[in-house]
Amino acid sequence: MQEIIEQVGKLLLGSLPTLILFILLVIAYQILVQGPLSRTLRERRARTSGAVDEANKAIAAAEERTAEYGNKLRQARAEVFRVREQRLKQWALERDSALETARQAATVRVLEAKVGLENEAVAARTTLLAGADQLAEQVVRAVMPATAGGTR
């Protein structure tokens, strides 16, 4: 068993330089490769997440501007409809006023025509009555002398 322990001791002693080289290699790997690689990956991740954050902010700002634009568009449409309604009401009032003026003018003309017709009727009655008196006298003259044996 002593031999085995001696052999194990020699093996351990022989493996010491390999062990030291392995540890140095692991340390060199940590310093030369893994450290810069980890730092580069962290920077990349920070830049990527930063770009994603900026993109999300830009999207939020665009959505906000879109909402503002939609609100302004709705307000503009409401204003257009309001102005349109006001104009329609104004036009209706103007139309009603014009119709009322035309009705009044027509009523005045009708009344003037009635008065004119009544005046003409009165004049015609007067003329007829005056003519009827003359005609009655002529008939009486014509009939009376003929019945009395008078001459014509």
Short mmCIF file of C-alpha atoms in Angstrom, two decimals:
data_model
loop_
_atom_site.label_atom_id
_atom_site.label_comp_id
_atom_site.label_asym_id
_atom_site.label_seq_id
_atom_site.Cartn_x
_atom_site.Cartn_y
_atom_site.Cartn_z
CA MET A 1 0.00 0.00 0.00
CA GLN A 2 2.96 2.16 0.60
CA GLU A 3 3.80 1.82 -3.04
CA ILE A 4 0.39 2.96 -4.07
CA ILE A 5 0.67 6.03 -1.88
CA GLU A 6 4.10 6.78 -3.35
CA GLN A 7 2.77 6.39 -6.85
CA VAL A 8 -0.18 8.64 -6.08
CA GLY A 9 2.22 11.17 -4.56
CA LYS A 10 4.41 11.11 -7.69
CA LEU A 11 1.36 11.48 -9.89
CA LEU A 12 0.16 14.46 -7.87
CA LEU A 13 3.60 15.98 -7.98
CA GLY A 14 3.76 15.42 -11.74
CA SER A 15 0.33 16.89 -12.25
CA LEU A 16 1.12 20.06 -10.31
CA PRO A 17 2.52 21.93 -13.34
CA THR A 18 -0.51 20.87 -15.37
CA LEU A 19 -2.79 21.99 -12.57
CA ILE A 20 -1.01 25.35 -12.35
CA LEU A 21 -1.19 25.75 -16.13
CA PHE A 22 -4.90 24.89 -16.06
CA ILE A 23 -5.59 27.45 -13.34
CA LEU A 24 -3.56 30.07 -15.26
CA LEU A 25 -5.46 29.16 -18.41
CA VAL A 26 -8.83 29.56 -16.62
CA ILE A 27 -7.71 32.95 -15.21
CA ALA A 28 -6.45 34.07 -18.62
CA TYR A 29 -9.75 32.95 -20.16
CA GLN A 30 -11.68 34.95 -17.57
CA ILE A 31 -9.56 38.07 -18.17
CA LEU A 32 -9.03 37.87 -21.92
CA VAL A 33 -12.20 36.28 -23.27
CA GLN A 34 -15.09 36.05 -20.85
CA GLY A 35 -14.71 39.55 -19.34
CA PRO A 36 -14.70 41.45 -22.67
CA LEU A 37 -17.35 39.13 -24.08
CA SER A 38 -19.63 39.69 -21.05
CA ARG A 39 -19.01 43.47 -21.24
CA THR A 40 -19.84 43.49 -24.97
CA LEU A 41 -23.00 41.46 -24.40
CA ARG A 42 -24.07 43.83 -21.59
CA GLU A 43 -23.48 46.86 -23.82
CA ARG A 44 -25.38 45.23 -26.68
CA ARG A 45 -28.25 44.35 -24.37
CA ALA A 46 -28.27 47.91 -22.99
CA ARG A 47 -28.22 49.41 -26.47
CA THR A 48 -30.91 47.03 -27.69
CA SER A 49 -33.16 47.60 -24.71
CA GLY A 50 -32.47 51.34 -24.98
CA ALA A 51 -33.44 51.28 -28.64
CA VAL A 52 -36.54 49.28 -27.78
CA ASP A 53 -37.40 51.78 -25.04
CA GLU A 54 -36.89 54.67 -27.47
CA ALA A 55 -39.05 52.88 -30.05
CA ASN A 56 -41.76 52.35 -27.42
CA LYS A 57 -41.57 56.04 -26.48
CA ALA A 58 -41.81 57.02 -30.16
CA ILE A 59 -44.81 54.71 -30.59
CA ALA A 60 -46.49 56.21 -27.50
CA ALA A 61 -45.81 59.74 -28.80
CA ALA A 62 -47.21 58.80 -32.22
CA GLU A 63 -50.32 57.31 -30.60
CA GLU A 64 -50.75 60.47 -28.53
CA ARG A 65 -50.43 62.66 -31.64
CA THR A 66 -52.90 60.40 -33.43
CA ALA A 67 -55.36 60.76 -30.55
CA GLU A 68 -54.89 64.55 -30.61
CA TYR A 69 -55.43 64.58 -34.35
CA GLY A 70 -58.58 62.48 -33.94
CA ASN A 71 -59.88 64.87 -31.28
CA LYS A 72 -59.13 67.90 -33.45
CA LEU A 73 -60.80 66.20 -36.40
CA ARG A 74 -63.91 65.42 -34.32
CA GLN A 75 -64.00 69.01 -33.06
CA ALA A 76 -63.61 70.34 -36.61
CA ARG A 77 -66.43 68.10 -37.84
CA ALA A 78 -68.65 69.21 -34.96
CA GLU A 79 -67.86 72.84 -35.78
CA VAL A 80 -68.66 72.26 -39.45
CA PHE A 81 -71.99 70.65 -38.54
CA ARG A 82 -72.76 73.47 -36.10
CA VAL A 83 -72.02 76.13 -38.72
CA ARG A 84 -74.03 74.19 -41.28
CA GLU A 85 -77.01 74.00 -38.91
CA GLN A 86 -76.75 77.73 -38.23
CA ARG A 87 -76.69 78.48 -41.95
CA LEU A 88 -79.66 76.19 -42.58
CA LYS A 89 -81.61 77.92 -39.81
CA GLN A 90 -80.62 81.33 -41.16
CA TRP A 91 -81.66 80.35 -44.68
CA ALA A 92 -84.96 78.99 -43.36
CA LEU A 93 -85.60 82.26 -41.52
CA GLU A 94 -84.72 84.26 -44.65
CA ARG A 95 -87.00 82.04 -46.73
CA ASP A 96 -89.82 82.39 -44.23
CA SER A 97 -89.30 86.15 -44.15
CA ALA A 98 -89.33 86.32 -47.96
CA LEU A 99 -92.47 84.17 -48.06
CA GLU A 100 -94.17 86.39 -45.48
CA THR A 101 -93.20 89.50 -47.46
CA ALA A 102 -94.53 87.92 -50.65
CA ARG A 103 -97.76 86.93 -48.84
CA GLN A 104 -98.22 90.44 -47.53
CA ALA A 105 -97.53 91.92 -50.96
CA ALA A 106 -100.00 89.47 -52.52
CA THR A 107 -102.59 90.31 -49.85
CA VAL A 108 -102.12 94.02 -50.54
CA ARG A 109 -102.48 93.43 -54.29
CA VAL A 110 -105.60 91.32 -53.75
CA LEU A 111 -107.13 94.00 -51.54
CA GLU A 112 -106.23 96.69 -54.08
CA ALA A 113 -107.77 94.55 -56.82
CA LYS A 114 -110.93 94.06 -54.73
CA VAL A 115 -111.17 97.78 -54.09
CA GLY A 116 -110.61 98.43 -57.81
CA LEU A 117 -113.28 95.90 -58.75
CA GLU A 118 -115.70 97.38 -56.23
CA ASN A 119 -115.02 100.85 -57.62
CA GLU A 120 -115.56 99.58 -61.15
CA ALA A 121 -118.74 97.83 -60.03
CA VAL A 122 -119.99 101.02 -58.38
CA ALA A 123 -119.13 103.00 -61.53
CA ALA A 124 -120.82 100.40 -63.70
CA ARG A 125 -123.92 100.44 -61.47
CA THR A 126 -124.00 104.18 -61.60
CA THR A 127 -123.62 104.12 -65.37
CA LEU A 128 -126.27 101.44 -65.67
CA LEU A 129 -128.65 103.28 -63.37
CA ALA A 130 -128.15 106.51 -65.31
CA GLY A 131 -128.55 104.63 -68.56
CA ALA A 132 -131.59 102.81 -67.17
CA ASP A 133 -133.30 106.12 -66.40
CA GLN A 134 -132.63 107.36 -69.92
CA LEU A 135 -133.70 104.06 -71.38
CA ALA A 136 -136.86 104.09 -69.28
CA GLU A 137 -137.66 107.59 -70.53
CA GLN A 138 -137.07 106.50 -74.10
CA VAL A 139 -139.28 103.45 -73.62
CA VAL A 140 -141.97 105.54 -72.02
CA ARG A 141 -141.84 108.08 -74.84
CA ALA A 142 -141.88 105.37 -77.41
CA VAL A 143 -144.72 103.49 -75.81
CA MET A 144 -146.83 106.42 -74.70
CA PRO A 145 -147.19 108.25 -77.93
CA ALA A 146 -148.00 105.05 -79.72
CA THR A 147 -150.77 104.22 -77.30
CA ALA A 148 -152.10 107.76 -77.30
CA GLY A 149 -152.10 107.91 -81.04
CA GLY A 150 -149.13 110.12 -81.16
CA THR A 151 -146.51 110.20 -83.86
CA ARG A 152 -143.20 109.01 -83.77
#
